[in-house]
Amino acid sequence: MYNFEYTKASSAGAAAEALKADEDAKVVAGGMTLIPTLKQRLAQPSTLIDLNGVDDLRGITVTGDTVTIGAMTTHDTVARSAEVAKAIPALAHLAGLIGDPAVRNRGTIGGSISNNDPAADYPGALVGLGATVKTTKREIAADDFFVDLFETALEEDEIVTEVSFPVPEAAWYMKFPNPASRYAIVGVFVAKAKDGVRVAVTGAGPCVFRVPEMEQALSSSWSPDAVADIKVSDDGLNSDIHASAEYRAHLVTVMAKRAVAGAK
Amino acid sequence: MTSTVSLTVNGKAVSAEVEPRTLLVQLLREILGLTGTHVGCDTSQCGACVVHVNGTSLKSCTMLAVQAEGADVTTIEGLADGDTLHPMQQAFHENHGLQCGFCTPGMIMSAIDLAKRNPDPSEKEIREWLEGNLCRCTGYHNIVKSIKAGAQAMNA
Ligand SMILES: Cc1cc2nc3c(=O)[nH]c(=O)nc-3n(C[C@H](O)[C@H](O)[C@H](O)COP(=O)(O)OP(=O)(O)OC[C@H]3O[C@@H](n4cnc5c(N)ncnc54)[C@H](O)[C@@H]3O)c2cc1C
Ligand code: FES
Ligand code: FES
């Protein structure tokens, strides 16, 4: 690992200021992605700004129609939250499928979405539920937040502070995990809400995407059969030693069907 | 540049000079000489390095030593009470839950965290919990048996 300086942020705002002052600085949240990256010498930040002491970035608030999760809330906290399990069971379920217990004890929602790994789970939930990402500068709709492979709408000196999820009528997440890493080979998040149906796919492509044909079909008939014959094109999907693009396209339909069947 | 980090390790207050890039596992093994915590990979996947920080299990290869300032850390060396093994250690011993032993410290530290949350885990729950603990020898069967027995003994 290359060496770097280390500081603790006193607040999200202070961390954003520090990023503005030094374009080679980086914030560290759970470190579950960043520290392995540093170990491989794939990044060389000048300074790591630790968000771990910023307590007001942690925590879950559930009001009647919204679940709000602070950026530094760990996957384990979300997975084990009785409040989240009651309001949006699919979200607690998804958080409990991330990695392994030790990863869930450290990894955070803010770190996961800011990293935007194509195989990460949370992007599916954010786009699937039509969440809003709050940052030190503004609010960004999930549809606009995830831009491309490892790329988000965040500016260099912008920090995610919380994510708000509207409570749906029913939703579920099905993932076909990579048997070694547990990242999603394909994950499909479906949700039925007052303002419509959403189907979000993670793992399959370079970035999370929606499937409008499935959303239309499920709006007319909310049942697994409605999506059974809808295939996404394998054009541009990921292809690697774990799964070909064609296989991933096939899995999208299978996972979508199962997610609708499991929705609660 | 180094700085001083002060923390509690296995009940003892310790201080050490570390660089920002020093990993918690390096502090434990290389500076404090606690070589029971192992390093089995460089991708944060194997779990040989699992320790408890403020009571929760985490991978000490994926946390900076400076981040452990003020923390209460327990390693495999901190479990036994003199010559009396911790119930989870005893269960691994009795159920032949190891072969080469390389994965064992991480397995035991993870297992204790599970047993604290779930006093009587099922075989399925144990196997799911071990997602982040890899063993190249045993095929896991006796590890699962050990953890079941250890959890029961811990909560007896
Ligand atoms: C073995 C293993 C298995 C895993 N399996 C899965 C899996 O199955 N599914 C899955 O989704 N993920 C998985 N992960 C990734 C895990 O969920 C990480 O926790 C997550 O991707 C990154 O979150 P973090 O809090 O650790 O962020 P860090 O690693 O600390 O940071 C990641 C990046 O985000 C930036 N960042 C962090 N917080 C913020 C913020 N608030 N605002 C702006 N930028 C920020 C950092 O500067 C850095 O560039 C796995 C990781 C490991 C090691
Ligand atoms: S050494 Fe492999 S996970 Fe820490
Ligand atoms: S006993 Fe050898 S790696 Fe598990």
Tab-separated table of C-alpha atoms and ligand atoms in Angstrom:
chain	number	residue	atom	x	y	z
A	1	MET	CA	0.000	0.000	0.000
A	2	TYR	CA	1.234	3.505	-0.796
A	3	ASN	CA	1.304	5.731	2.239
A	4	PHE	CA	-1.164	8.527	2.844
A	5	GLU	CA	-2.203	10.969	5.527
A	6	TYR	CA	-5.140	10.172	7.778
A	7	THR	CA	-7.659	12.533	9.321
A	8	LYS	CA	-10.993	12.114	11.026
A	9	ALA	CA	-13.864	14.207	9.733
A	10	SER	CA	-15.868	16.128	12.338
A	11	SER	CA	-18.900	16.411	10.037
A	12	ALA	CA	-19.972	15.635	6.464
A	13	GLY	CA	-19.582	19.314	5.641
A	14	ALA	CA	-16.024	19.384	6.968
A	15	ALA	CA	-15.187	16.266	4.962
A	16	ALA	CA	-16.575	17.896	1.809
A	17	GLU	CA	-14.470	21.007	2.479
A	18	ALA	CA	-11.380	18.844	2.903
A	19	LEU	CA	-12.108	17.122	-0.442
A	20	LYS	CA	-12.467	20.518	-2.078
A	21	ALA	CA	-9.126	21.662	-0.675
A	22	ASP	CA	-7.271	18.553	-1.885
A	23	GLU	CA	-8.441	16.820	-5.030
A	24	ASP	CA	-6.310	13.728	-4.267
A	25	ALA	CA	-7.962	13.156	-0.887
A	26	LYS	CA	-10.651	10.505	-0.465
A	27	VAL	CA	-13.206	9.737	2.203
A	28	VAL	CA	-13.239	6.301	3.803
A	29	ALA	CA	-16.487	4.813	5.081
A	30	GLY	CA	-16.542	1.064	5.844
A	31	GLY	CA	-13.321	0.618	3.873
A	32	MET	CA	-14.592	-2.692	2.491
A	33	THR	CA	-13.952	-1.582	-1.068
A	34	LEU	CA	-11.430	1.195	-0.583
A	35	ILE	CA	-8.927	-0.649	1.637
A	36	PRO	CA	-8.655	-3.713	-0.667
A	37	THR	CA	-8.193	-1.250	-3.550
A	38	LEU	CA	-5.364	0.482	-1.688
A	39	LYS	CA	-3.785	-2.867	-0.861
A	40	GLN	CA	-3.671	-3.685	-4.571
A	41	ARG	CA	-2.122	-0.258	-5.223
A	42	LEU	CA	-4.993	0.588	-7.537
A	43	ALA	CA	-5.431	3.979	-5.881
A	44	GLN	CA	-3.058	6.473	-4.319
A	45	PRO	CA	-4.948	9.056	-2.302
A	46	SER	CA	-2.990	11.821	-0.569
A	47	THR	CA	-5.226	11.722	2.499
A	48	LEU	CA	-7.969	9.476	3.810
A	49	ILE	CA	-10.728	11.394	5.530
A	50	ASP	CA	-12.486	9.012	7.899
A	51	LEU	CA	-16.259	9.414	8.174
A	52	ASN	CA	-16.509	6.828	10.955
A	53	GLY	CA	-16.668	9.365	13.765
A	54	VAL	CA	-19.521	11.352	12.199
A	55	ASP	CA	-22.426	10.027	14.243
A	56	ASP	CA	-25.197	12.012	12.582
A	57	LEU	CA	-24.485	10.112	9.341
A	58	ARG	CA	-25.579	6.899	11.067
A	59	GLY	CA	-29.095	5.791	11.755
A	60	ILE	CA	-32.487	4.873	10.375
A	61	THR	CA	-35.653	6.959	10.541
A	62	VAL	CA	-38.998	5.496	9.509
A	63	THR	CA	-41.978	7.792	9.055
A	64	GLY	CA	-45.326	6.709	7.585
A	65	ASP	CA	-44.241	6.675	3.966
A	66	THR	CA	-40.458	7.004	3.984
A	67	VAL	CA	-37.463	5.071	5.264
A	68	THR	CA	-34.386	7.269	5.587
A	69	ILE	CA	-30.972	5.696	6.097
A	70	GLY	CA	-27.845	7.668	7.010
A	71	ALA	CA	-24.852	7.202	4.693
A	72	MET	CA	-22.687	5.600	7.389
A	73	THR	CA	-25.310	3.030	8.421
A	74	THR	CA	-23.868	-0.456	8.042
A	75	HIS	CA	-25.441	-3.231	5.993
A	76	ASP	CA	-25.796	-5.221	9.225
A	77	THR	CA	-27.790	-2.438	10.904
A	78	VAL	CA	-30.188	-2.263	7.955
A	79	ALA	CA	-30.458	-6.058	7.713
A	80	ARG	CA	-31.323	-6.365	11.405
A	81	SER	CA	-33.571	-3.321	11.728
A	82	ALA	CA	-37.051	-4.400	12.792
A	83	GLU	CA	-38.359	-1.036	11.574
A	84	VAL	CA	-36.940	-1.494	8.078
A	85	ALA	CA	-38.143	-5.101	7.975
A	86	LYS	CA	-41.648	-3.883	8.758
A	87	ALA	CA	-41.763	-0.912	6.367
A	88	ILE	CA	-39.765	-2.321	3.413
A	89	PRO	CA	-38.988	-6.015	4.011
A	90	ALA	CA	-37.221	-6.222	0.636
A	91	LEU	CA	-34.654	-3.648	1.768
A	92	ALA	CA	-33.701	-5.462	4.974
A	93	HIS	CA	-33.563	-8.713	2.969
A	94	LEU	CA	-31.238	-7.144	0.376
A	95	ALA	CA	-28.878	-5.727	3.013
A	96	GLY	CA	-28.637	-9.175	4.641
A	97	LEU	CA	-27.522	-10.706	1.337
A	98	ILE	CA	-24.491	-8.426	0.948
A	99	GLY	CA	-21.135	-10.170	1.239
A	100	ASP	CA	-20.622	-11.877	4.598
A	101	PRO	CA	-21.204	-10.910	8.261
A	102	ALA	CA	-17.831	-9.214	8.751
A	103	VAL	CA	-18.333	-7.166	5.568
A	104	ARG	CA	-21.854	-6.234	6.681
A	105	ASN	CA	-20.516	-5.122	10.075
A	106	ARG	CA	-18.323	-2.468	8.401
A	107	GLY	CA	-19.679	-1.731	4.913
A	108	THR	CA	-22.087	1.194	4.549
A	109	ILE	CA	-24.891	2.222	2.217
A	110	GLY	CA	-23.122	5.506	1.409
A	111	GLY	CA	-19.918	3.703	0.459
A	112	SER	CA	-21.726	1.113	-1.594
A	113	ILE	CA	-23.693	3.548	-3.733
A	114	SER	CA	-20.818	6.033	-4.108
A	115	ASN	CA	-18.644	3.228	-5.382
A	116	ASN	CA	-21.365	2.008	-7.812
A	117	ASP	CA	-19.842	-1.393	-8.446
A	118	PRO	CA	-21.853	-2.935	-11.305
A	119	ALA	CA	-22.425	-6.040	-9.153
A	120	ALA	CA	-23.433	-4.209	-5.968
A	121	ASP	CA	-26.878	-4.821	-4.473
A	122	TYR	CA	-27.971	-1.414	-3.154
A	123	PRO	CA	-28.186	0.281	-6.576
A	124	GLY	CA	-30.997	-2.210	-7.324
A	125	ALA	CA	-32.953	-1.087	-4.261
A	126	LEU	CA	-32.411	2.625	-4.867
A	127	VAL	CA	-33.552	2.493	-8.488
A	128	GLY	CA	-36.181	-0.167	-7.793
A	129	LEU	CA	-37.827	1.936	-5.109
A	130	GLY	CA	-37.233	5.332	-6.719
A	131	ALA	CA	-35.134	6.535	-3.776
A	132	THR	CA	-33.627	9.983	-3.320
A	133	VAL	CA	-29.956	10.460	-2.453
A	134	LYS	CA	-29.202	13.432	-0.237
A	135	THR	CA	-25.691	14.886	-0.402
A	136	THR	CA	-23.790	17.785	1.116
A	137	LYS	CA	-24.967	19.825	-1.915
A	138	ARG	CA	-28.372	18.638	-3.145
A	139	GLU	CA	-30.900	15.876	-3.590
A	140	ILE	CA	-30.465	13.476	-6.500
A	141	ALA	CA	-33.089	11.019	-7.773
A	142	ALA	CA	-31.730	7.470	-7.867
A	143	ASP	CA	-32.501	7.305	-11.614
A	144	ASP	CA	-29.986	10.132	-12.143
A	145	PHE	CA	-27.469	9.103	-9.465
A	146	PHE	CA	-26.058	5.939	-11.055
A	147	VAL	CA	-24.386	7.071	-14.278
A	148	ASP	CA	-22.142	4.284	-15.556
A	149	LEU	CA	-19.596	1.660	-14.499
A	150	PHE	CA	-18.220	2.877	-11.104
A	151	GLU	CA	-19.537	6.324	-12.006
A	152	THR	CA	-22.145	8.380	-10.160
A	153	ALA	CA	-23.529	11.913	-10.396
A	154	LEU	CA	-21.428	12.877	-7.344
A	155	GLU	CA	-18.996	15.729	-7.817
A	156	GLU	CA	-15.431	15.422	-6.514
A	157	ASP	CA	-16.224	17.293	-3.324
A	158	GLU	CA	-19.710	15.963	-2.691
A	159	ILE	CA	-20.580	13.493	0.052
A	160	VAL	CA	-23.660	11.333	0.391
A	161	THR	CA	-25.387	12.061	3.695
A	162	GLU	CA	-28.533	9.913	3.513
A	163	VAL	CA	-30.871	7.948	1.273
A	164	SER	CA	-34.674	8.166	1.458
A	165	PHE	CA	-36.796	5.297	0.236
A	166	PRO	CA	-40.534	5.722	-0.361
A	167	VAL	CA	-42.435	2.819	1.229
A	168	PRO	CA	-43.985	0.699	-1.580
A	169	GLU	CA	-47.132	-1.430	-1.474
A	170	ALA	CA	-45.052	-4.512	-2.200
A	171	ALA	CA	-41.449	-5.192	-3.237
A	172	TRP	CA	-38.804	-7.903	-3.324
A	173	TYR	CA	-35.225	-8.540	-4.385
A	174	MET	CA	-33.878	-11.722	-5.883
A	175	LYS	CA	-30.205	-12.198	-6.494
A	176	PHE	CA	-28.225	-14.876	-8.219
A	177	PRO	CA	-24.987	-14.477	-6.270
A	178	ASN	CA	-21.500	-15.165	-7.431
A	179	PRO	CA	-20.745	-18.303	-5.420
A	180	ALA	CA	-17.345	-16.991	-4.291
A	181	SER	CA	-17.809	-13.280	-3.608
A	182	ARG	CA	-21.623	-13.118	-3.135
A	183	TYR	CA	-21.766	-10.035	-5.353
A	184	ALA	CA	-24.735	-10.122	-7.722
A	185	ILE	CA	-24.231	-11.931	-11.024
A	186	VAL	CA	-27.766	-10.716	-11.576
A	187	GLY	CA	-30.055	-9.078	-9.021
A	188	VAL	CA	-33.571	-7.896	-9.764
A	189	PHE	CA	-35.533	-5.524	-7.521
A	190	VAL	CA	-39.266	-5.167	-8.209
A	191	ALA	CA	-41.612	-2.726	-6.488
A	192	LYS	CA	-45.256	-1.812	-6.800
A	193	ALA	CA	-46.099	1.614	-5.469
A	194	LYS	CA	-48.812	4.247	-5.729
A	195	ASP	CA	-47.047	5.954	-8.595
A	196	GLY	CA	-46.322	2.780	-10.558
A	197	VAL	CA	-44.220	-0.331	-10.883
A	198	ARG	CA	-40.434	-0.375	-11.037
A	199	VAL	CA	-38.073	-3.146	-12.105
A	200	ALA	CA	-34.367	-2.510	-11.532
A	201	VAL	CA	-31.575	-4.846	-12.587
A	202	THR	CA	-28.106	-4.870	-11.051
A	203	GLY	CA	-25.122	-7.106	-11.817
A	204	ALA	CA	-26.167	-7.777	-15.402
A	205	GLY	CA	-24.870	-4.622	-17.069
A	206	PRO	CA	-22.169	-2.006	-16.487
A	207	CYS	CA	-24.630	-0.080	-14.311
A	208	VAL	CA	-28.055	-0.663	-12.744
A	209	PHE	CA	-30.893	-0.273	-15.287
A	210	ARG	CA	-34.694	-0.428	-15.453
A	211	VAL	CA	-36.749	-2.714	-17.682
A	212	PRO	CA	-39.704	-0.674	-19.020
A	213	GLU	CA	-41.384	-3.654	-20.790
A	214	MET	CA	-41.532	-5.530	-17.492
A	215	GLU	CA	-42.782	-2.448	-15.654
A	216	GLN	CA	-45.630	-2.050	-18.167
A	217	ALA	CA	-46.565	-5.708	-18.060
A	218	LEU	CA	-46.576	-5.728	-14.248
A	219	SER	CA	-48.665	-2.544	-14.141
A	220	SER	CA	-51.397	-4.384	-16.056
A	221	SER	CA	-50.989	-7.614	-14.134
A	222	TRP	CA	-48.842	-7.956	-11.016
A	223	SER	CA	-47.913	-11.625	-11.361
A	224	PRO	CA	-44.814	-13.698	-12.179
A	225	ASP	CA	-46.443	-14.816	-15.444
A	226	ALA	CA	-46.595	-11.237	-16.647
A	227	VAL	CA	-42.785	-11.122	-16.971
A	228	ALA	CA	-42.181	-14.776	-17.846
A	229	ASP	CA	-41.901	-14.125	-21.570
A	230	ILE	CA	-40.095	-10.807	-21.437
A	231	LYS	CA	-36.426	-11.123	-22.343
A	232	VAL	CA	-33.895	-8.310	-22.128
A	233	SER	CA	-31.360	-8.054	-24.940
A	234	ASP	CA	-27.901	-9.389	-24.083
A	235	ASP	CA	-26.385	-6.560	-26.072
A	236	GLY	CA	-23.964	-4.661	-23.812
A	237	LEU	CA	-24.461	-6.917	-20.786
A	238	ASN	CA	-21.456	-8.084	-18.762
A	239	SER	CA	-19.691	-11.231	-19.818
A	240	ASP	CA	-16.980	-12.873	-17.710
A	241	ILE	CA	-15.800	-16.247	-16.434
A	242	HIS	CA	-18.806	-16.415	-14.130
A	243	ALA	CA	-21.569	-15.851	-16.678
A	244	SER	CA	-21.928	-14.913	-20.340
A	245	ALA	CA	-24.041	-11.939	-21.418
A	246	GLU	CA	-26.589	-14.365	-22.830
A	247	TYR	CA	-26.855	-16.221	-19.525
A	248	ARG	CA	-27.177	-12.964	-17.601
A	249	ALA	CA	-30.010	-11.882	-19.918
A	250	HIS	CA	-31.752	-15.184	-19.196
A	251	LEU	CA	-31.250	-14.723	-15.444
A	252	VAL	CA	-32.908	-11.304	-15.546
A	253	THR	CA	-36.213	-12.916	-16.515
A	254	VAL	CA	-35.858	-15.734	-13.991
A	255	MET	CA	-34.937	-13.402	-11.111
A	256	ALA	CA	-37.726	-10.955	-12.065
A	257	LYS	CA	-40.306	-13.746	-11.973
A	258	ARG	CA	-39.087	-14.934	-8.576
A	259	ALA	CA	-38.948	-11.394	-7.194
A	260	VAL	CA	-42.590	-10.783	-8.169
A	261	ALA	CA	-43.567	-14.141	-6.679
A	262	GLY	CA	-41.806	-13.243	-3.402
A	263	ALA	CA	-43.045	-9.648	-3.160
A	264	LYS	CA	-44.366	-8.548	0.209
B	1	MET	CA	4.696	9.892	9.254
B	2	THR	CA	3.779	7.788	12.252
B	3	SER	CA	1.355	8.493	15.048
B	4	THR	CA	0.546	6.841	18.332
B	5	VAL	CA	-2.509	4.629	18.546
B	6	SER	CA	-3.827	3.594	21.967
B	7	LEU	CA	-6.320	0.806	22.406
B	8	THR	CA	-7.225	-2.141	24.578
B	9	VAL	CA	-6.189	-5.556	23.292
B	10	ASN	CA	-7.394	-8.618	25.171
B	11	GLY	CA	-8.084	-6.502	28.223
B	12	LYS	CA	-4.653	-4.808	28.283
B	13	ALA	CA	-4.082	-1.153	27.437
B	14	VAL	CA	-1.505	-0.871	24.637
B	15	SER	CA	0.016	1.958	22.606
B	16	ALA	CA	2.032	1.700	19.432
B	17	GLU	CA	3.590	3.858	16.739
B	18	VAL	CA	1.914	3.182	13.398
B	19	GLU	CA	1.768	4.659	9.920
B	20	PRO	CA	-1.671	5.622	8.564
B	21	ARG	CA	-1.403	2.664	6.175
B	22	THR	CA	-0.647	0.129	8.913
B	23	LEU	CA	-3.496	-2.385	8.984
B	24	LEU	CA	-5.014	-3.490	12.272
B	25	VAL	CA	-3.786	-7.021	11.556
B	26	GLN	CA	-0.229	-5.727	11.108
B	27	LEU	CA	-0.440	-3.926	14.425
B	28	LEU	CA	-1.632	-7.122	16.102
B	29	ARG	CA	0.819	-9.499	14.473
B	30	GLU	CA	3.927	-7.489	13.697
B	31	ILE	CA	3.982	-4.909	16.472
B	32	LEU	CA	2.168	-6.632	19.344
B	33	GLY	CA	3.365	-10.143	18.407
B	34	LEU	CA	-0.128	-11.618	18.542
B	35	THR	CA	0.324	-14.009	15.639
B	36	GLY	CA	-2.809	-16.030	16.336
B	37	THR	CA	-4.701	-13.743	13.961
B	38	HIS	CA	-3.840	-14.933	10.448
B	39	VAL	CA	-3.700	-13.384	6.990
B	40	GLY	CA	-4.941	-15.693	4.265
B	41	CYS	CA	-5.672	-13.374	1.367
B	42	ASP	CA	-5.321	-9.840	0.087
B	43	THR	CA	-8.896	-9.481	-1.131
B	44	SER	CA	-10.795	-9.340	2.207
B	45	GLN	CA	-12.494	-12.634	1.433
B	46	CYS	CA	-10.990	-15.412	3.579
B	47	GLY	CA	-11.790	-14.354	7.154
B	48	ALA	CA	-8.595	-15.810	8.696
B	49	CYS	CA	-8.040	-12.348	10.203
B	50	VAL	CA	-11.384	-11.923	11.982
B	51	VAL	CA	-11.144	-10.284	15.419
B	52	HIS	CA	-13.676	-8.506	17.606
B	53	VAL	CA	-13.598	-4.722	17.751
B	54	ASN	CA	-15.930	-3.323	20.387
B	55	GLY	CA	-17.703	-6.659	20.434
B	56	THR	CA	-18.360	-7.183	16.707
B	57	SER	CA	-16.488	-9.426	14.339
B	58	LEU	CA	-14.629	-7.805	11.510
B	59	LYS	CA	-11.734	-8.415	9.176
B	60	SER	CA	-8.625	-6.920	10.749
B	61	CYS	CA	-6.941	-6.914	7.319
B	62	THR	CA	-9.519	-4.387	6.135
B	63	MET	CA	-9.316	-1.828	8.897
B	64	LEU	CA	-6.535	0.646	9.555
B	65	ALA	CA	-4.755	0.476	12.889
B	66	VAL	CA	-5.412	4.196	13.382
B	67	GLN	CA	-9.134	3.474	13.104
B	68	ALA	CA	-8.863	1.297	16.218
B	69	GLU	CA	-7.908	4.269	18.410
B	70	GLY	CA	-9.716	3.850	21.740
B	71	ALA	CA	-11.247	0.540	20.681
B	72	ASP	CA	-11.559	-2.658	22.646
B	73	VAL	CA	-10.069	-5.469	20.559
B	74	THR	CA	-10.272	-9.181	21.284
B	75	THR	CA	-8.156	-11.703	19.388
B	76	ILE	CA	-7.984	-15.486	19.598
B	77	GLU	CA	-5.294	-15.086	22.289
B	78	GLY	CA	-7.798	-13.297	24.515
B	79	LEU	CA	-10.379	-16.055	24.709
B	80	ALA	CA	-9.002	-18.709	27.045
B	81	ASP	CA	-9.094	-18.186	30.782
B	82	GLY	CA	-5.651	-19.404	31.813
B	83	ASP	CA	-5.579	-23.092	30.931
B	84	THR	CA	-9.341	-23.259	30.472
B	85	LEU	CA	-10.306	-22.943	26.836
B	86	HIS	CA	-13.249	-20.759	25.811
B	87	PRO	CA	-16.325	-22.971	25.201
B	88	MET	CA	-16.067	-22.348	21.451
B	89	GLN	CA	-12.376	-23.355	21.437
B	90	GLN	CA	-13.238	-26.426	23.476
B	91	ALA	CA	-15.994	-27.325	21.003
B	92	PHE	CA	-13.580	-27.105	18.048
B	93	HIS	CA	-11.203	-29.347	19.987
B	94	GLU	CA	-13.850	-31.935	20.840
B	95	ASN	CA	-15.495	-31.995	17.422
B	96	HIS	CA	-12.258	-32.054	15.447
B	97	GLY	CA	-13.233	-28.718	13.852
B	98	LEU	CA	-9.831	-28.172	12.284
B	99	GLN	CA	-7.101	-29.813	10.273
B	100	CYS	CA	-4.205	-27.473	9.505
B	101	GLY	CA	-5.681	-24.829	11.801
B	102	PHE	CA	-4.948	-21.838	9.588
B	103	CYS	CA	-8.574	-20.736	9.287
B	104	THR	CA	-9.427	-21.652	12.894
B	105	PRO	CA	-8.786	-18.363	14.731
B	106	GLY	CA	-11.049	-16.504	12.287
B	107	MET	CA	-13.626	-19.291	12.384
B	108	ILE	CA	-13.768	-19.165	16.181
B	109	MET	CA	-13.972	-15.367	16.369
B	110	SER	CA	-16.789	-15.335	13.775
B	111	ALA	CA	-18.551	-18.206	15.506
B	112	ILE	CA	-18.560	-16.402	18.850
B	113	ASP	CA	-20.186	-13.357	17.256
B	114	LEU	CA	-22.865	-15.646	15.797
B	115	ALA	CA	-23.458	-17.417	19.109
B	116	LYS	CA	-23.878	-14.080	20.879
B	117	ARG	CA	-26.623	-13.066	18.432
B	118	ASN	CA	-28.177	-16.466	17.972
B	119	PRO	CA	-27.843	-18.847	20.952
B	120	ASP	CA	-28.918	-21.953	19.049
B	121	PRO	CA	-28.101	-21.504	15.362
B	122	SER	CA	-29.273	-24.121	12.872
B	123	GLU	CA	-26.857	-25.826	10.502
B	124	LYS	CA	-28.165	-23.601	7.687
B	125	GLU	CA	-27.668	-20.430	9.741
B	126	ILE	CA	-24.122	-21.485	10.620
B	127	ARG	CA	-23.248	-22.223	6.993
B	128	GLU	CA	-24.652	-18.861	5.905
B	129	TRP	CA	-22.733	-17.111	8.661
B	130	LEU	CA	-19.471	-18.692	7.457
B	131	GLU	CA	-19.837	-17.054	4.039
B	132	GLY	CA	-16.763	-14.941	4.777
B	133	ASN	CA	-14.615	-17.643	6.421
B	134	LEU	CA	-12.845	-19.946	4.021
B	135	CYS	CA	-11.329	-23.298	4.960
B	136	ARG	CA	-9.177	-25.212	2.509
B	137	CYS	CA	-8.969	-28.422	4.555
B	138	THR	CA	-12.018	-29.622	6.386
B	139	GLY	CA	-14.926	-29.343	3.982
B	140	TYR	CA	-16.618	-27.382	6.784
B	141	HIS	CA	-18.604	-30.318	8.160
B	142	ASN	CA	-16.869	-30.524	11.538
B	143	ILE	CA	-16.565	-26.750	11.750
B	144	VAL	CA	-20.350	-26.526	11.568
B	145	LYS	CA	-20.676	-29.271	14.198
B	146	SER	CA	-18.180	-27.474	16.440
B	147	ILE	CA	-20.004	-24.175	16.173
B	148	LYS	CA	-23.338	-25.767	16.990
B	149	ALA	CA	-21.862	-27.381	20.092
B	150	GLY	CA	-19.884	-24.259	21.024
B	151	ALA	CA	-22.934	-21.997	20.746
B	152	GLN	CA	-24.911	-24.333	22.971
B	153	ALA	CA	-22.079	-24.490	25.506
B	154	MET	CA	-21.665	-20.700	25.495
B	155	ASN	CA	-25.339	-20.183	26.138
B	156	ALA	CA	-25.818	-23.081	28.550
C	1	LIG	C1	-15.569	-9.979	0.569
C	1	LIG	C2	-16.515	-8.893	0.143
C	1	LIG	C3	-17.753	-9.226	-0.362
C	1	LIG	C4	-18.651	-8.248	-0.759
C	1	LIG	N1	-19.861	-8.632	-1.252
C	1	LIG	C5	-20.743	-7.674	-1.652
C	1	LIG	C6	-22.029	-8.042	-2.155
C	1	LIG	O1	-22.400	-9.215	-2.206
C	1	LIG	N2	-22.859	-7.052	-2.557
C	1	LIG	C7	-22.518	-5.722	-2.474
C	1	LIG	O2	-23.314	-4.863	-2.849
C	1	LIG	N3	-21.310	-5.348	-1.998
C	1	LIG	C8	-20.423	-6.291	-1.577
C	1	LIG	N4	-19.206	-5.901	-1.066
C	1	LIG	C9	-18.893	-4.461	-0.984
C	1	LIG	C10	-19.385	-3.883	0.329
C	1	LIG	O3	-20.800	-3.783	0.299
C	1	LIG	C11	-18.806	-2.509	0.593
C	1	LIG	O4	-19.157	-2.238	1.911
C	1	LIG	C12	-19.281	-1.358	-0.247
C	1	LIG	O5	-19.194	-1.566	-1.611
C	1	LIG	C13	-18.456	-0.114	0.027
C	1	LIG	O6	-18.900	0.459	1.192
C	1	LIG	P1	-17.882	0.946	2.294
C	1	LIG	O7	-18.710	1.628	3.312
C	1	LIG	O8	-17.037	-0.161	2.741
C	1	LIG	O9	-17.076	2.083	1.487
C	1	LIG	P2	-15.510	2.386	1.328
C	1	LIG	O10	-14.793	1.193	0.858
C	1	LIG	O11	-15.011	3.059	2.538
C	1	LIG	O12	-15.622	3.480	0.160
C	1	LIG	C14	-15.951	3.130	-1.176
C	1	LIG	C15	-15.859	4.382	-2.071
C	1	LIG	O13	-16.930	5.274	-1.793
C	1	LIG	C16	-16.458	6.540	-1.345
C	1	LIG	N5	-17.387	6.921	-0.282
C	1	LIG	C17	-17.642	6.234	0.877
C	1	LIG	N6	-18.629	6.843	1.572
C	1	LIG	C18	-19.000	7.933	0.862
C	1	LIG	C19	-19.985	8.945	1.066
C	1	LIG	N7	-20.786	8.963	2.145
C	1	LIG	N8	-20.105	9.924	0.118
C	1	LIG	C20	-19.314	9.909	-0.981
C	1	LIG	N9	-18.372	8.964	-1.216
C	1	LIG	C21	-18.212	7.996	-0.317
C	1	LIG	C22	-15.031	6.304	-0.921
C	1	LIG	O14	-14.234	7.449	-1.059
C	1	LIG	C23	-14.595	5.190	-1.861
C	1	LIG	O15	-14.216	5.715	-3.097
C	1	LIG	C24	-18.296	-6.874	-0.656
C	1	LIG	C25	-17.052	-6.513	-0.130
C	1	LIG	C26	-16.155	-7.506	0.269
C	1	LIG	C27	-14.834	-7.114	0.826
C	2	FES	S1	-6.804	-11.931	5.480
C	2	FES	FE1	-8.337	-12.726	4.192
C	2	FES	S2	-10.059	-11.621	4.842
C	2	FES	FE2	-8.523	-10.754	6.052
C	3	FES	S1	-8.289	-26.252	8.821
C	3	FES	FE1	-6.877	-25.804	7.252
C	3	FES	S2	-7.764	-24.040	6.334
C	3	FES	FE2	-9.298	-24.675	7.704
